[in-house]
Amino acid sequence: MSPTALEARLKARIAAEGPISVADYMAEANAHYYATRDPFGVDGDFTTAPEISQMFGELIGIWLADLWQRAGAPAAARYVELGPGRGTLAEDALRAMRGAGLAPPVELIETSPVLRAAQAERLSARWHDDLSSVPESGPLFVVANEFFDALPVRQFHGERELHVAWDGRFRRDGAVETEDSPAALAIVAALARRICAQGGAALIVDYGHERPGTGDTLQAVSNHVYADPFEAPGERDLTAHVDFHALASAARAAGARICGPAPQGAWLNAMGIKLRAASLAKAAPERGAEIAAARTRLTGPDQMGRLFKVMALVAPGWPEPGGF
Ligand code: SAH
């Protein structure tokens, strides 16, 4: 569908039903955005941690494999990833896991046909629209990087949920005081229930706040630059800050144990990124400066190190995971 076709469809929907909720607008825009492109990297709209360096996915793989080993190396383990993008993180994590003796079947939750095709070029996996079709046997080792920030948020002025109207342009009908994301809470609760029933853990990495924030965090990024979220729906990546406090409460209510959230920089340091960078640089001295720059980008407090957070959901009775 062309961008003008999505605009036309949203306009027609608003004409028929009246203004649509901010959450519906965000869901429609992102579904179109991800279904029609690979947005990652310098030539795309934004760059994610696994696209910066292989170290990110490798350390996540080591985290999963370490937990698996200390849980007695259960044979039936599954790797599950939500929103795997290009499949880079999974590829790096699975390579590191194989080094530790863990080679699980791969279950990818991805709605975009374009990104499913990109993932299929690098991974042998099964694809799912959501968690419900992931097999209910075997402990789950789950990863979600920059997945929750793409899920729709509701916005409120006081008690009133805000909507998007059309008057020659898309316009929100009030000032934002608070946000929440029922979509994110439903997914994290389902994840927690699965982990409690099957064993395992989930690692959630995203940008956001530890305490419920106030105000408008909905943002659009296009060509690495912030843009107006109410212009060109479906052509810009729409995200909102992840409310880790709310995710943790929902997961805890479903029975999971919570570790973190920890700042991404602190977590990567605790997981040994310094040593991993040194060994990569030793193997490829000509890439030393690039590897050092990637480490700074992932861990620097003024870069991704502080705004991004890492939080784990762990099944009751499972060992304490590393890094926290
Ligand atoms: N984890 C990747 C990609 C992050 S972008 C990385 O770090 O590079 C968000 C990803 O989530 C994309 O793969 C997108 O297609 C997927 N996605 C967004 N909304 C989704 C939904 N509701 N269900 C499943 N996947 C979704």
Coordinates of N, CA, C and O in Angstrom, one line a residue, residues 47-151:
T47 N 19.2 3.1 14.0 CA 20.2 2.0 14.2 C 20.0 1.5 15.6 O 19.9 2.2 16.5
T48 N 19.9 0.2 15.7 CA 19.6 -0.5 17.0 C 20.9 -1.1 17.5 O 21.9 -1.3 16.7
A49 N 20.9 -1.4 18.8 CA 22.2 -2.0 19.4 C 22.8 -3.2 18.7 O 24.0 -3.2 18.4
P50 N 22.0 -4.2 18.3 CA 22.6 -5.3 17.6 C 23.2 -4.9 16.2 O 24.1 -5.6 15.8
E51 N 22.7 -3.8 15.6 CA 23.3 -3.4 14.4 C 24.6 -2.6 14.6 O 25.3 -2.3 13.6
I52 N 24.8 -2.1 15.8 CA 26.1 -1.4 16.1 C 27.2 -2.3 16.3 O 28.3 -2.1 15.8
S53 N 27.0 -3.5 17.0 CA 28.1 -4.4 17.2 C 27.6 -5.8 17.5 O 26.6 -6.0 18.2
Q54 N 28.4 -6.8 17.1 CA 28.1 -8.2 17.4 C 28.2 -8.5 18.9 O 27.6 -9.4 19.4
M55 N 28.9 -7.6 19.6 CA 29.1 -7.8 21.0 C 27.7 -7.8 21.8 O 27.6 -8.6 22.7
F56 N 26.8 -7.0 21.3 CA 25.5 -6.9 22.0 C 24.8 -8.3 22.0 O 24.4 -8.8 23.1
G57 N 24.6 -8.8 20.8 CA 23.9 -10.1 20.7 C 24.7 -11.2 21.4 O 24.1 -12.1 22.0
E58 N 26.0 -11.2 21.3 CA 26.8 -12.2 21.9 C 26.7 -12.3 23.4 O 26.6 -13.3 24.0
L59 N 26.7 -11.1 24.0 CA 26.6 -11.0 25.5 C 25.2 -11.5 25.9 O 25.1 -12.1 27.0
I60 N 24.2 -11.2 25.1 CA 22.9 -11.7 25.4 C 22.8 -13.2 25.3 O 22.3 -13.9 26.2
G61 N 23.5 -13.8 24.3 CA 23.6 -15.2 24.2 C 24.3 -15.9 25.3 O 23.9 -16.9 25.8
I62 N 25.4 -15.2 25.8 CA 26.1 -15.7 26.9 C 25.3 -15.7 28.2 O 25.3 -16.6 29.0
W63 N 24.5 -14.6 28.3 CA 23.6 -14.5 29.5 C 22.6 -15.7 29.5 O 22.3 -16.3 30.5
L64 N 22.0 -15.9 28.3 CA 21.0 -17.0 28.2 C 21.7 -18.4 28.5 O 21.1 -19.2 29.2
A65 N 22.8 -18.6 27.9 CA 23.5 -19.9 28.0 C 23.9 -20.2 29.4 O 23.9 -21.3 29.9
D66 N 24.4 -19.1 30.1 CA 24.8 -19.2 31.5 C 23.7 -19.6 32.4 O 23.8 -20.5 33.2
L67 N 22.5 -19.0 32.2 CA 21.3 -19.3 33.0 C 20.9 -20.8 32.7 O 20.6 -21.5 33.6
W68 N 20.9 -21.1 31.4 CA 20.5 -22.5 31.0 C 21.4 -23.5 31.7 O 21.0 -24.5 32.2
Q69 N 22.8 -23.3 31.7 CA 23.7 -24.2 32.3 C 23.4 -24.4 33.8 O 23.4 -25.5 34.3
R70 N 23.2 -23.2 34.4 CA 23.0 -23.3 35.9 C 21.7 -23.8 36.3 O 21.5 -24.2 37.4
A71 N 20.8 -23.9 35.3 CA 19.4 -24.5 35.5 C 19.5 -26.0 35.2 O 18.5 -26.7 35.2
G72 N 20.7 -26.5 35.0 CA 20.9 -28.0 34.7 C 20.8 -28.4 33.2 O 20.5 -29.5 32.9
A73 N 21.0 -27.4 32.4 CA 21.0 -27.6 30.9 C 19.9 -28.4 30.4 O 20.0 -29.5 29.8
P74 N 18.6 -28.0 30.6 CA 17.4 -28.7 30.1 C 17.5 -28.9 28.6 O 17.8 -27.9 27.9
A75 N 17.2 -30.1 28.2 CA 17.3 -30.4 26.7 C 16.3 -29.7 25.8 O 16.6 -29.4 24.7
A76 N 15.1 -29.4 26.4 CA 14.0 -29.0 25.5 C 13.9 -27.5 25.4 O 12.9 -27.0 24.9
A77 N 15.0 -26.7 25.7 CA 14.9 -25.3 25.7 C 14.6 -24.7 24.3 O 14.9 -25.3 23.3
R78 N 13.9 -23.6 24.3 CA 13.6 -22.9 23.0 C 14.1 -21.4 23.1 O 13.9 -20.8 24.1
Y79 N 14.6 -20.9 22.0 CA 14.9 -19.5 21.9 C 13.7 -18.8 21.2 O 13.3 -19.3 20.2
V80 N 13.3 -17.8 21.9 CA 12.1 -17.0 21.4 C 12.5 -15.6 21.3 O 13.1 -15.0 22.2
E81 N 12.3 -14.9 20.1 CA 12.6 -13.5 20.1 C 11.4 -12.7 19.6 O 10.7 -13.2 18.6
L82 N 11.1 -11.6 20.2 CA 10.0 -10.7 19.8 C 10.5 -9.6 19.0 O 11.5 -8.9 19.4
G83 N 10.0 -9.4 17.8 CA 10.5 -8.3 16.9 C 11.9 -8.4 16.6 O 12.7 -7.5 16.9
P84 N 12.4 -9.4 15.9 CA 13.8 -9.6 15.7 C 14.5 -8.7 14.6 O 15.7 -8.9 14.4
G85 N 13.7 -7.9 14.0 CA 14.3 -6.9 13.0 C 15.0 -7.7 11.9 O 14.4 -8.5 11.2
R86 N 16.3 -7.5 11.7 CA 17.0 -8.2 10.6 C 17.5 -9.6 11.0 O 18.1 -10.2 10.2
G87 N 17.3 -9.9 12.3 CA 17.8 -11.2 12.8 C 19.2 -11.2 13.2 O 19.8 -12.2 13.6
T88 N 19.8 -10.0 13.3 CA 21.2 -9.9 13.7 C 21.5 -10.3 15.1 O 22.4 -11.1 15.4
L89 N 20.6 -9.8 16.1 CA 20.8 -10.2 17.5 C 20.7 -11.7 17.6 O 21.5 -12.3 18.3
A90 N 19.7 -12.3 17.0 CA 19.5 -13.8 17.1 C 20.7 -14.5 16.6 O 21.2 -15.5 17.2
E91 N 21.2 -14.1 15.4 CA 22.4 -14.7 14.9 C 23.6 -14.7 15.8 O 24.2 -15.7 16.0
D92 N 23.8 -13.5 16.4 CA 25.0 -13.3 17.3 C 24.8 -14.1 18.6 O 25.7 -14.8 19.1
A93 N 23.5 -14.1 19.1 CA 23.2 -14.8 20.4 C 23.3 -16.3 20.2 O 23.9 -17.0 21.0
L94 N 22.8 -16.8 19.1 CA 22.8 -18.2 18.8 C 24.2 -18.8 18.6 O 24.5 -19.9 19.1
R95 N 25.0 -18.0 18.0 CA 26.4 -18.4 17.8 C 27.1 -18.5 19.2 O 27.8 -19.5 19.5
A96 N 26.9 -17.5 20.0 CA 27.5 -17.5 21.4 C 27.0 -18.7 22.2 O 27.7 -19.3 22.9
M97 N 25.7 -18.9 22.0 CA 25.0 -20.0 22.8 C 25.6 -21.4 22.3 O 25.8 -22.3 23.2
R98 N 25.8 -21.5 21.0 CA 26.3 -22.8 20.5 C 27.7 -23.1 21.1 O 28.0 -24.2 21.5
G99 N 28.5 -22.0 21.3 CA 29.8 -22.1 21.9 C 29.7 -22.7 23.3 O 30.7 -23.3 23.8
A100 N 28.5 -22.5 23.9 CA 28.3 -23.0 25.3 C 27.5 -24.3 25.3 O 27.1 -24.7 26.4
G101 N 27.3 -24.8 24.2 CA 26.6 -26.1 24.1 C 25.1 -26.0 24.0 O 24.4 -27.1 24.1
L102 N 24.5 -24.8 23.7 CA 23.1 -24.7 23.7 C 22.7 -24.3 22.2 O 23.1 -23.3 21.7
A103 N 21.9 -25.2 21.6 CA 21.5 -25.0 20.2 C 20.0 -25.3 20.1 O 19.5 -26.2 19.5
P104 N 19.2 -24.3 20.6 CA 17.7 -24.6 20.7 C 17.0 -24.3 19.4 O 17.5 -23.6 18.6
P105 N 15.8 -24.9 19.2 CA 14.9 -24.4 18.1 C 14.6 -22.9 18.3 O 14.5 -22.4 19.4
V106 N 14.4 -22.3 17.2 CA 14.2 -20.8 17.2 C 12.8 -20.5 16.8 O 12.3 -20.9 15.8
E107 N 12.1 -19.7 17.7 CA 10.7 -19.3 17.4 C 10.7 -17.7 17.4 O 11.0 -17.1 18.4
L108 N 10.4 -17.2 16.2 CA 10.4 -15.7 16.0 C 9.0 -15.2 15.9 O 8.2 -15.6 15.2
I109 N 8.8 -14.1 16.8 CA 7.5 -13.4 16.7 C 7.6 -12.2 15.9 O 8.3 -11.2 16.4
E110 N 7.1 -12.1 14.8 CA 7.3 -11.0 13.8 C 6.1 -10.9 12.9 O 5.6 -11.9 12.4
T111 N 5.6 -9.7 12.8 CA 4.4 -9.5 12.0 C 4.8 -9.0 10.6 O 4.0 -9.1 9.7
S112 N 5.9 -8.4 10.4 CA 6.3 -7.8 9.1 C 6.8 -8.8 8.1 O 7.7 -9.5 8.4
P113 N 6.1 -9.0 7.0 CA 6.5 -9.9 6.0 C 7.9 -9.6 5.4 O 8.7 -10.5 5.1
V114 N 8.2 -8.3 5.3 CA 9.5 -7.9 4.8 C 10.7 -8.3 5.7 O 11.7 -8.9 5.3
L115 N 10.4 -8.1 7.0 CA 11.4 -8.5 8.0 C 11.5 -10.0 8.2 O 12.6 -10.5 8.5
R116 N 10.4 -10.7 8.1 CA 10.4 -12.1 8.2 C 11.3 -12.7 7.1 O 12.1 -13.6 7.3
A117 N 11.2 -12.1 5.9 CA 12.1 -12.5 4.8 C 13.6 -12.3 5.1 O 14.4 -13.1 4.8
A118 N 13.8 -11.1 5.7 CA 15.2 -10.8 6.0 C 15.8 -11.8 7.1 O 16.9 -12.2 7.0
Q119 N 14.9 -12.1 8.0 CA 15.3 -13.0 9.1 C 15.6 -14.4 8.5 O 16.5 -15.1 8.9
A120 N 14.7 -14.8 7.5 CA 14.8 -16.2 7.0 C 16.1 -16.3 6.2 O 16.6 -17.5 6.0
E121 N 16.7 -15.2 5.7 CA 18.0 -15.3 5.0 C 19.2 -15.7 6.0 O 20.2 -16.2 5.5
R122 N 19.0 -15.4 7.3 CA 20.1 -15.7 8.2 C 19.8 -16.8 9.2 O 20.7 -17.2 9.9
L123 N 18.5 -17.1 9.4 CA 18.2 -18.0 10.5 C 17.3 -19.1 10.0 O 16.4 -18.9 9.2
S124 N 17.4 -20.3 10.6 CA 16.3 -21.3 10.4 C 15.5 -21.3 11.6 O 16.0 -21.4 12.7
A125 N 14.2 -21.0 11.4 CA 13.3 -20.7 12.5 C 11.9 -21.0 12.1 O 11.6 -21.3 11.0
R126 N 11.0 -20.9 13.1 CA 9.6 -20.9 12.8 C 9.0 -19.5 13.2 O 9.5 -18.9 14.2
W127 N 8.1 -19.0 12.4 CA 7.6 -17.6 12.7 C 6.2 -17.7 13.3 O 5.4 -18.6 12.9
H128 N 5.9 -16.7 14.1 CA 4.6 -16.6 14.8 C 4.1 -15.1 14.7 O 4.9 -14.2 14.8
D129 N 2.8 -15.0 14.7 CA 2.2 -13.6 14.8 C 2.2 -13.1 16.2 O 2.3 -11.9 16.4
D130 N 2.1 -14.0 17.1 CA 2.2 -13.7 18.6 C 2.6 -14.9 19.4 O 2.8 -16.0 18.8
L131 N 2.6 -14.7 20.7 CA 3.1 -15.8 21.6 C 2.2 -17.0 21.6 O 2.7 -18.1 21.9
S132 N 0.9 -16.9 21.2 CA 0.0 -17.9 21.4 C 0.3 -19.2 20.7 O 0.0 -20.3 21.1
S133 N 1.0 -19.1 19.5 CA 1.3 -20.3 18.7 C 2.7 -20.9 19.1 O 3.1 -21.9 18.5
V134 N 3.5 -20.3 19.9 CA 4.7 -20.8 20.4 C 4.5 -22.1 21.2 O 3.6 -22.0 22.1
P135 N 5.1 -23.2 20.9 CA 4.8 -24.4 21.7 C 4.9 -24.3 23.2 O 5.7 -23.5 23.7
E136 N 4.0 -25.0 23.8 CA 3.8 -24.9 25.3 C 4.7 -25.9 26.0 O 4.5 -26.1 27.2
S137 N 5.7 -26.5 25.3 CA 6.6 -27.4 26.0 C 8.0 -26.8 26.0 O 8.4 -26.1 25.0
G138 N 8.8 -27.1 27.1 CA 10.2 -26.7 27.1 C 10.4 -25.3 27.7 O 9.6 -24.4 27.4
P139 N 11.4 -25.1 28.5 CA 11.7 -23.7 29.0 C 12.0 -22.7 27.8 O 12.6 -23.1 26.8
L140 N 11.5 -21.5 28.1 CA 11.7 -20.5 27.0 C 12.8 -19.5 27.4 O 12.8 -19.0 28.5
F141 N 13.6 -19.2 26.4 CA 14.7 -18.2 26.6 C 14.4 -17.1 25.6 O 14.6 -17.2 24.4
V142 N 13.8 -16.0 26.2 CA 13.1 -15.0 25.4 C 14.0 -13.7 25.3 O 14.5 -13.3 26.4
V143 N 14.0 -13.1 24.2 CA 14.7 -11.8 24.0 C 13.8 -10.8 23.3 O 13.1 -11.2 22.4
A144 N 13.8 -9.6 23.8 CA 13.0 -8.5 23.1 C 13.8 -7.3 23.2 O 13.9 -6.6 24.2
N145 N 14.4 -6.9 22.0 CA 15.2 -5.6 22.0 C 14.4 -4.6 21.2 O 14.2 -4.9 20.0
E146 N 14.2 -3.4 21.7 CA 13.4 -2.4 21.0 C 12.2 -2.9 20.4 O 11.9 -2.6 19.2
F147 N 11.5 -3.8 21.1 CA 10.2 -4.3 20.6 C 9.1 -3.5 21.3 O 8.1 -3.0 20.7
F148 N 9.1 -3.4 22.7 CA 8.0 -2.8 23.4 C 7.8 -1.3 23.1 O 6.7 -0.8 23.1
D149 N 8.9 -0.6 22.7 CA 8.7 0.8 22.4 C 7.9 1.1 21.1 O 7.5 2.2 20.9
A150 N 7.7 0.0 20.3 CA 7.0 0.1 19.0 C 5.5 -0.2 19.2 O 4.7 0.0 18.3
L151 N 5.1 -0.6 20.4 CA 3.7 -1.0 20.7 C 2.9 0.3 21.0 O 3.4 1.2 21.6

